mmCIF file of C-alpha atoms in Angstrom:
data_model
loop_
_atom_site.group_PDB
_atom_site.id
_atom_site.type_symbol
_atom_site.label_atom_id
_atom_site.label_comp_id
_atom_site.label_asym_id
_atom_site.label_seq_id
_atom_site.Cartn_x
_atom_site.Cartn_y
_atom_site.Cartn_z
ATOM 1 C CA UNK A 1 -0.219 0.392 0.154
ATOM 2 C CA UNK A 2 1.442 3.216 -1.198
ATOM 3 C CA UNK A 3 1.559 5.815 2.177
ATOM 4 C CA UNK A 4 3.952 8.321 3.460
ATOM 5 C CA UNK A 5 6.339 8.358 6.724
ATOM 6 C CA UNK A 6 6.515 11.545 8.494
ATOM 7 C CA UNK A 7 8.642 12.459 11.008
ATOM 8 C CA UNK A 8 8.059 15.523 13.732
ATOM 9 C CA UNK A 9 10.383 18.298 14.752
ATOM 10 C CA UNK A 10 11.282 20.381 17.542
ATOM 11 C CA UNK A 11 7.819 20.519 20.101
ATOM 12 C CA UNK A 12 6.901 17.451 19.865
ATOM 13 C CA UNK A 13 9.277 16.544 23.146
ATOM 14 C CA UNK A 14 8.188 15.865 26.226
ATOM 15 C CA UNK A 15 9.465 14.147 29.652
ATOM 16 C CA UNK A 16 8.535 10.699 29.358
ATOM 17 C CA UNK A 17 7.910 10.296 25.995
ATOM 18 C CA UNK A 18 8.020 6.693 24.090
ATOM 19 C CA UNK A 19 8.374 5.046 27.645
ATOM 20 C CA UNK A 20 5.143 2.735 26.855
ATOM 21 C CA UNK A 21 6.948 1.859 23.408
ATOM 22 C CA UNK A 22 10.319 1.217 24.861
ATOM 23 C CA UNK A 23 8.717 -1.610 27.049
ATOM 24 C CA UNK A 24 7.870 -3.366 24.377
ATOM 25 C CA UNK A 25 10.231 -2.593 21.318
ATOM 26 C CA UNK A 26 14.045 -3.124 22.125
ATOM 27 C CA UNK A 27 14.573 -0.795 19.442
ATOM 28 C CA UNK A 28 13.326 2.554 21.509
ATOM 29 C CA UNK A 29 16.360 1.515 24.435
ATOM 30 C CA UNK A 30 19.126 0.430 21.274
ATOM 31 C CA UNK A 31 18.834 3.788 19.264
ATOM 32 C CA UNK A 32 19.108 5.957 22.409
ATOM 33 C CA UNK A 33 21.815 4.331 23.340
ATOM 34 C CA UNK A 34 23.523 4.556 20.218
ATOM 35 C CA UNK A 35 22.464 8.246 20.268
ATOM 36 C CA UNK A 36 23.830 8.459 23.843
ATOM 37 C CA UNK A 37 27.264 7.304 22.760
ATOM 38 C CA UNK A 38 27.564 9.703 20.143
ATOM 39 C CA UNK A 39 26.503 12.806 22.147
ATOM 40 C CA UNK A 40 28.803 11.918 25.371
ATOM 41 C CA UNK A 41 25.635 12.050 28.396
ATOM 42 C CA UNK A 42 22.460 9.424 28.541
ATOM 43 C CA UNK A 43 20.146 11.190 26.593
ATOM 44 C CA UNK A 44 17.553 8.334 27.325
ATOM 45 C CA UNK A 45 18.007 9.072 30.863
ATOM 46 C CA UNK A 46 17.120 13.354 30.318
ATOM 47 C CA UNK A 47 14.136 11.882 27.818
ATOM 48 C CA UNK A 48 12.685 9.962 30.841
ATOM 49 C CA UNK A 49 13.714 11.783 33.639
ATOM 50 C CA UNK A 50 14.049 15.766 32.531
ATOM 51 C CA UNK A 51 14.244 18.007 34.170
ATOM 52 C CA UNK A 52 12.065 18.936 31.356
ATOM 53 C CA UNK A 53 13.938 22.037 31.114
ATOM 54 C CA UNK A 54 16.755 20.994 30.630
ATOM 55 C CA UNK A 55 15.206 19.038 27.250
ATOM 56 C CA UNK A 56 13.731 22.224 26.072
ATOM 57 C CA UNK A 57 17.387 23.300 25.271
ATOM 58 C CA UNK A 58 17.836 23.533 21.778
ATOM 59 C CA UNK A 59 20.652 21.519 21.162
ATOM 60 C CA UNK A 60 19.020 18.682 23.884
ATOM 61 C CA UNK A 61 15.531 18.548 22.431
ATOM 62 C CA UNK A 62 17.246 18.239 19.246
ATOM 63 C CA UNK A 63 18.857 15.229 18.856
ATOM 64 C CA UNK A 64 16.179 14.093 21.896
ATOM 65 C CA UNK A 65 13.661 14.962 19.181
ATOM 66 C CA UNK A 66 15.962 13.113 16.675
ATOM 67 C CA UNK A 67 16.239 9.650 18.306
ATOM 68 C CA UNK A 68 12.706 9.692 19.411
ATOM 69 C CA UNK A 69 11.438 9.643 15.244
ATOM 70 C CA UNK A 70 14.602 7.047 14.279
ATOM 71 C CA UNK A 71 13.892 4.434 17.306
ATOM 72 C CA UNK A 72 9.699 4.807 16.294
ATOM 73 C CA UNK A 73 10.485 3.952 12.445
ATOM 74 C CA UNK A 74 12.831 1.226 13.687
ATOM 75 C CA UNK A 75 10.383 -0.398 15.418
ATOM 76 C CA UNK A 76 7.996 -0.068 12.476
ATOM 77 C CA UNK A 77 10.632 -1.958 11.042
ATOM 78 C CA UNK A 78 11.150 -4.943 13.315
ATOM 79 C CA UNK A 79 7.808 -5.343 13.110
ATOM 80 C CA UNK A 80 7.634 -6.243 9.421
ATOM 81 C CA UNK A 81 6.273 -2.799 8.433
ATOM 82 C CA UNK A 82 6.240 -2.485 4.789
ATOM 83 C CA UNK A 83 8.297 1.077 3.755
ATOM 84 C CA UNK A 84 6.860 3.948 2.540
ATOM 85 C CA UNK A 85 6.670 5.207 -1.241
ATOM 86 C CA UNK A 86 7.985 8.592 0.321
ATOM 87 C CA UNK A 87 9.050 11.034 3.341
ATOM 88 C CA UNK A 88 9.592 13.799 4.585
ATOM 89 C CA UNK A 89 10.302 16.069 8.077
ATOM 90 C CA UNK A 90 9.139 19.074 9.628
ATOM 91 C CA UNK A 91 12.426 20.726 9.817
ATOM 92 C CA UNK A 92 14.054 18.643 12.660
ATOM 93 C CA UNK A 93 12.312 15.583 11.452
ATOM 94 C CA UNK A 94 13.627 16.169 8.019
ATOM 95 C CA UNK A 95 17.398 14.520 9.821
ATOM 96 C CA UNK A 96 15.148 12.237 10.597
ATOM 97 C CA UNK A 97 14.086 10.918 7.594
ATOM 98 C CA UNK A 98 17.505 11.263 5.994
ATOM 99 C CA UNK A 99 18.494 8.739 8.478
ATOM 100 C CA UNK A 100 15.998 6.257 8.784
ATOM 101 C CA UNK A 101 16.216 6.185 5.226
ATOM 102 C CA UNK A 102 19.828 5.853 4.752
ATOM 103 C CA UNK A 103 21.136 9.167 3.822
ATOM 104 C CA UNK A 104 23.309 10.141 6.809
ATOM 105 C CA UNK A 105 25.107 7.723 9.335
ATOM 106 C CA UNK A 106 22.460 7.808 12.772
ATOM 107 C CA UNK A 107 25.518 9.067 14.898
ATOM 108 C CA UNK A 108 26.232 11.787 12.541
ATOM 109 C CA UNK A 109 22.791 12.763 12.459
ATOM 110 C CA UNK A 110 22.743 12.906 16.071
ATOM 111 C CA UNK A 111 26.059 15.326 16.487
ATOM 112 C CA UNK A 112 25.344 17.276 13.952
ATOM 113 C CA UNK A 113 21.339 18.297 14.876
ATOM 114 C CA UNK A 114 23.032 18.748 18.281
ATOM 115 C CA UNK A 115 25.435 21.368 16.447
ATOM 116 C CA UNK A 116 23.004 22.607 14.614
ATOM 117 C CA UNK A 117 20.394 23.466 17.777
ATOM 118 C CA UNK A 118 23.803 25.332 19.277
ATOM 119 C CA UNK A 119 24.192 27.047 16.117
ATOM 120 C CA UNK A 120 20.983 28.104 16.224
ATOM 121 C CA UNK A 121 20.587 29.489 19.814
ATOM 122 C CA UNK A 122 24.037 31.112 19.473
ATOM 123 C CA UNK A 123 23.172 33.205 15.969
ATOM 124 C CA UNK A 124 20.104 35.128 17.616
ATOM 125 C CA UNK A 125 21.129 35.224 21.704
ATOM 126 C CA UNK A 126 18.534 34.298 24.252
ATOM 127 C CA UNK A 127 15.695 36.763 24.902
ATOM 128 C CA UNK A 128 16.555 38.872 21.427
ATOM 129 C CA UNK A 129 14.043 36.729 19.143
ATOM 130 C CA UNK A 130 11.075 34.704 18.861
ATOM 131 C CA UNK A 131 8.109 32.735 17.477
ATOM 132 C CA UNK A 132 4.692 32.845 17.179
ATOM 133 C CA UNK A 133 2.132 31.113 15.645
ATOM 134 C CA UNK A 134 -0.994 32.838 13.311
ATOM 135 C CA UNK A 135 -3.960 31.517 12.865
ATOM 136 C CA UNK A 136 -7.296 32.561 10.595
ATOM 137 C CA UNK A 137 -4.616 35.152 7.567
ATOM 138 C CA UNK A 138 -3.985 33.527 3.884
ATOM 139 C CA UNK A 139 -0.701 32.930 3.958
ATOM 140 C CA UNK A 140 0.014 36.058 1.433
ATOM 141 C CA UNK A 141 -1.780 38.219 3.717
ATOM 142 C CA UNK A 142 0.516 37.149 6.313
ATOM 143 C CA UNK A 143 4.101 37.765 4.491
ATOM 144 C CA UNK A 144 2.964 41.103 3.181
ATOM 145 C CA UNK A 145 2.508 41.941 6.742
ATOM 146 C CA UNK A 146 5.729 40.708 7.714
ATOM 147 C CA UNK A 147 7.290 43.211 4.534
ATOM 148 C CA UNK A 148 5.680 46.014 6.216
ATOM 149 C CA UNK A 149 7.336 46.137 9.773
ATOM 150 C CA UNK A 150 10.367 45.258 8.342
ATOM 151 C CA UNK A 151 9.549 48.001 5.826
ATOM 152 C CA UNK A 152 8.731 50.693 8.559
ATOM 153 C CA UNK A 153 11.287 53.035 10.643
ATOM 154 C CA UNK A 154 11.923 50.756 13.801
ATOM 155 C CA UNK A 155 14.594 48.644 14.289
ATOM 156 C CA UNK A 156 14.316 44.446 13.450
ATOM 157 C CA UNK A 157 12.909 42.132 11.122
ATOM 158 C CA UNK A 158 10.233 39.416 11.310
ATOM 159 C CA UNK A 159 9.159 36.875 8.369
ATOM 160 C CA UNK A 160 6.717 34.080 7.777
ATOM 161 C CA UNK A 161 8.777 30.845 8.579
ATOM 162 C CA UNK A 162 6.590 28.031 8.441
ATOM 163 C CA UNK A 163 3.874 27.475 5.951
ATOM 164 C CA UNK A 164 1.989 24.969 7.942
ATOM 165 C CA UNK A 165 -1.492 24.543 7.003
ATOM 166 C CA UNK A 166 -3.976 26.367 5.705
ATOM 167 C CA UNK A 167 -4.092 30.531 7.675
ATOM 168 C CA UNK A 168 -2.102 28.844 9.861
ATOM 169 C CA UNK A 169 1.397 29.945 9.752
ATOM 170 C CA UNK A 170 4.413 30.783 12.011
ATOM 171 C CA UNK A 171 6.324 33.815 11.965
ATOM 172 C CA UNK A 172 10.194 34.525 13.540
ATOM 173 C CA UNK A 173 12.318 36.940 13.972
ATOM 174 C CA UNK A 174 13.836 40.146 15.957
ATOM 175 C CA UNK A 175 11.165 40.465 19.202
ATOM 176 C CA UNK A 176 10.253 43.718 18.476
ATOM 177 C CA UNK A 177 9.251 43.300 15.480
ATOM 178 C CA UNK A 178 7.805 39.784 15.976
ATOM 179 C CA UNK A 179 6.021 42.128 18.584
ATOM 180 C CA UNK A 180 4.908 44.788 15.893
ATOM 181 C CA UNK A 181 3.803 41.817 13.403
ATOM 182 C CA UNK A 182 1.653 39.981 16.109
ATOM 183 C CA UNK A 183 -0.139 43.436 16.691
ATOM 184 C CA UNK A 184 -0.604 44.276 12.682
ATOM 185 C CA UNK A 185 -1.953 40.403 12.310
ATOM 186 C CA UNK A 186 -4.240 41.131 15.259
ATOM 187 C CA UNK A 187 -5.693 44.155 13.534
ATOM 188 C CA UNK A 188 -6.001 42.373 9.967
ATOM 189 C CA UNK A 189 -8.277 40.108 11.973
ATOM 190 C CA UNK A 190 -5.912 37.027 12.396
ATOM 191 C CA UNK A 191 -8.013 34.812 14.961
ATOM 192 C CA UNK A 192 -5.664 34.156 17.532
ATOM 193 C CA UNK A 193 -1.600 34.133 17.426
ATOM 194 C CA UNK A 194 0.170 32.013 20.237
ATOM 195 C CA UNK A 195 3.940 32.978 21.103
ATOM 196 C CA UNK A 196 5.530 30.136 20.918
ATOM 197 C CA UNK A 197 7.932 28.652 23.672
ATOM 198 C CA UNK A 198 11.180 28.942 21.887
ATOM 199 C CA UNK A 199 13.444 32.375 21.192
ATOM 200 C CA UNK A 200 15.130 30.935 18.000
ATOM 201 C CA UNK A 201 13.992 32.817 15.271
ATOM 202 C CA UNK A 202 14.589 29.925 13.047
ATOM 203 C CA UNK A 203 14.126 29.580 9.336
ATOM 204 C CA UNK A 204 15.088 33.350 8.269
ATOM 205 C CA UNK A 205 17.662 35.164 7.316
ATOM 206 C CA UNK A 206 18.547 35.665 10.722
ATOM 207 C CA UNK A 207 19.795 32.237 10.714
ATOM 208 C CA UNK A 208 22.454 32.804 8.259
ATOM 209 C CA UNK A 209 25.469 32.769 10.608
ATOM 210 C CA UNK A 210 24.110 29.209 12.260
ATOM 211 C CA UNK A 211 23.332 28.106 8.448
ATOM 212 C CA UNK A 212 27.245 28.958 7.752
ATOM 213 C CA UNK A 213 28.873 26.848 10.400
ATOM 214 C CA UNK A 214 26.295 24.127 9.890
ATOM 215 C CA UNK A 215 27.769 23.895 6.398
ATOM 216 C CA UNK A 216 31.066 23.505 7.888
ATOM 217 C CA UNK A 217 29.731 20.862 10.017
ATOM 218 C CA UNK A 218 28.260 18.921 6.858
ATOM 219 C CA UNK A 219 30.817 19.430 4.392
ATOM 220 C CA UNK A 220 32.959 16.693 6.409
ATOM 221 C CA UNK A 221 29.962 14.124 6.763
ATOM 222 C CA UNK A 222 29.203 11.251 4.227
ATOM 223 C CA UNK A 223 25.538 12.029 2.690
ATOM 224 C CA UNK A 224 23.944 9.341 0.601
ATOM 225 C CA UNK A 225 20.742 9.042 -1.619
ATOM 226 C CA UNK A 226 18.389 7.934 0.352
ATOM 227 C CA UNK A 227 16.384 3.861 -0.565
ATOM 228 C CA UNK A 228 13.098 6.007 -1.028
ATOM 229 C CA UNK A 229 12.213 9.981 -1.730
ATOM 230 C CA UNK A 230 12.900 12.360 0.662
ATOM 231 C CA UNK A 231 11.048 15.841 -0.199
ATOM 232 C CA UNK A 232 12.979 18.594 1.365
ATOM 233 C CA UNK A 233 10.674 21.485 3.768
ATOM 234 C CA UNK A 234 12.853 24.665 1.090
ATOM 235 C CA UNK A 235 12.737 23.594 -1.962
ATOM 236 C CA UNK A 236 10.049 20.497 -2.169
ATOM 237 C CA UNK A 237 12.874 18.444 -3.939
ATOM 238 C CA UNK A 238 13.679 15.023 -3.736
ATOM 239 C CA UNK A 239 17.884 14.963 -3.922
ATOM 240 C CA UNK A 240 19.488 12.283 -4.780
ATOM 241 C CA UNK A 241 23.213 13.965 -4.293
ATOM 242 C CA UNK A 242 25.159 14.410 -1.035
ATOM 243 C CA UNK A 243 25.596 18.367 -2.361
ATOM 244 C CA UNK A 244 22.316 18.451 -3.242
ATOM 245 C CA UNK A 245 21.118 17.054 0.108
ATOM 246 C CA UNK A 246 23.799 19.338 1.930
ATOM 247 C CA UNK A 247 22.815 22.542 0.573
ATOM 248 C CA UNK A 248 19.280 21.796 1.214
ATOM 249 C CA UNK A 249 20.092 20.936 4.781
ATOM 250 C CA UNK A 250 21.585 24.346 4.996
ATOM 251 C CA UNK A 251 18.829 26.321 2.837
ATOM 252 C CA UNK A 252 16.640 24.976 5.342
ATOM 253 C CA UNK A 253 17.560 27.456 8.494
ATOM 254 C CA UNK A 254 16.856 30.605 6.389
ATOM 255 C CA UNK A 255 14.323 29.643 3.958
ATOM 256 C CA UNK A 256 10.521 28.745 5.205
ATOM 257 C CA UNK A 257 8.935 25.411 6.299
ATOM 258 C CA UNK A 258 6.765 24.731 3.024
ATOM 259 C CA UNK A 259 4.825 21.579 4.958
ATOM 260 C CA UNK A 260 2.008 22.383 3.121
ATOM 261 C CA UNK A 261 2.947 22.279 0.317
ATOM 262 C CA UNK A 262 4.407 19.599 0.780
ATOM 263 C CA UNK A 263 1.352 17.208 1.940
ATOM 264 C CA UNK A 264 -0.126 18.590 -0.941
ATOM 265 C CA UNK A 265 2.871 17.518 -2.987
ATOM 266 C CA UNK A 266 2.419 13.667 -1.625
ATOM 267 C CA UNK A 267 -1.212 13.433 -2.276
ATOM 268 C CA UNK A 268 -0.183 14.573 -6.424
ATOM 269 C CA UNK A 269 1.536 11.834 -5.889
ATOM 270 C CA UNK A 270 -1.379 9.344 -5.006
ATOM 271 C CA UNK A 271 -0.575 9.157 -1.699
ATOM 272 C CA UNK A 272 -3.394 8.032 0.323
ATOM 273 C CA UNK A 273 -1.866 7.913 3.540
ATOM 274 C CA UNK A 274 0.560 9.423 5.606
ATOM 275 C CA UNK A 275 1.798 7.923 8.982
ATOM 276 C CA UNK A 276 3.875 10.319 11.820
ATOM 277 C CA UNK A 277 6.603 8.833 13.365
ATOM 278 C CA UNK A 278 7.597 10.191 16.718
ATOM 279 C CA UNK A 279 6.205 11.230 19.630
ATOM 280 C CA UNK A 280 3.380 13.771 19.551
ATOM 281 C CA UNK A 281 0.426 14.032 16.809
ATOM 282 C CA UNK A 282 1.685 17.538 15.834
ATOM 283 C CA UNK A 283 1.995 16.650 12.048
ATOM 284 C CA UNK A 284 -1.075 13.971 11.898
ATOM 285 C CA UNK A 285 -3.615 17.043 13.029
ATOM 286 C CA UNK A 286 -2.299 19.651 10.422
ATOM 287 C CA UNK A 287 -1.879 17.146 7.622
ATOM 288 C CA UNK A 288 -5.662 16.461 7.977
ATOM 289 C CA UNK A 289 -6.168 20.118 7.551
ATOM 290 C CA UNK A 290 -3.957 20.410 4.291
ATOM 291 C CA UNK A 291 -5.820 17.621 2.646
ATOM 292 C CA UNK A 292 -9.241 15.881 3.775
ATOM 293 C CA UNK A 293 -8.890 12.907 1.826
ATOM 294 C CA UNK A 294 -5.413 11.830 3.264
ATOM 295 C CA UNK A 295 -6.064 9.395 5.988
ATOM 296 C CA UNK A 296 -2.893 9.758 8.954
ATOM 297 C CA UNK A 297 -2.037 7.780 11.604
ATOM 298 C CA UNK A 298 0.077 8.961 14.443
ATOM 299 C CA UNK A 299 2.730 5.863 16.134
ATOM 300 C CA UNK A 300 3.840 7.193 19.343
ATOM 301 C CA UNK A 301 3.296 4.217 21.760
ATOM 302 C CA UNK A 302 2.662 0.132 21.468
ATOM 303 C CA UNK A 303 -1.111 0.433 20.410
ATOM 304 C CA UNK A 304 -0.987 2.796 17.898
ATOM 305 C CA UNK A 305 1.559 0.721 16.172
ATOM 306 C CA UNK A 306 -0.229 -2.406 16.250
ATOM 307 C CA UNK A 307 -3.104 -0.301 14.590
ATOM 308 C CA UNK A 308 -1.011 1.001 12.273
ATOM 309 C CA UNK A 309 0.810 -1.832 11.650
ATOM 310 C CA UNK A 310 -3.003 -4.225 10.760
ATOM 311 C CA UNK A 311 -4.238 -0.956 8.396
ATOM 312 C CA UNK A 312 -1.325 -1.500 5.742
ATOM 313 C CA UNK A 313 -1.195 -5.009 5.862
ATOM 314 C CA UNK A 314 -4.341 -5.261 5.664
ATOM 315 C CA UNK A 315 -4.576 -3.086 2.554
ATOM 316 C CA UNK A 316 -1.726 -4.785 1.289
#
């Protein structure tokens, strides 16, 4: 059966995640042991025991979510789960997809995303940047209002950075510009605006210093063709050459995540079912809003794993 694999990014993490699945699937423990060896500290202990404040640190959140996504995928494979036809990951989740399907060694991916998180935080100091979700405005309205804020005489920049679903866009930038943009969007009729608990204005030009440092690290990493198509956030293409994959990963830090178009593209390719591998159900919820004809399952514990296996196997 044709289906797509989706991997969540930063934001779905929580202390205690995957504890149920770990009890029945040894691949979870094995994956986190491998990640811990690459990092030099006990990542599974952090994920299970916290403290939450430490888990929420970007340079620790990113390897935790990468390991979680790959661990769930390995559980699926160990239970004779079929390969998808196509895959994608939201932001950080793009690394999970590439690691799951052989484009990058898992241990290399763990070290890269830990450094990526550190580079992101250092590019814009704590408290100077922010990100917010805007609900109820069209994509082009959000883009236009951000441009107006950047064109005024006040300092700072703000950008549309995540096109997550119809009328659901994230904006990010310098804190003062972000607040001005939020007010402009309230006045324009946004139904809801929520400041997100993340101070890094990712996926916009403010991440250029981080992107430059990331490019240097990726240059030393072996990147191979994935064994199936992995759509990239920045250009919606599936790359086969290591240099092209590297460029897409670097560009991802400074260009917006085109998630709505990514899911729509899968539908155009004939995908009728998508499975989210990793903690939470964020991508499953977004996918349903993007394509109402798409059946979406989320695998994050033993019951959801069994249900998804039965669904795919029953449809052959």
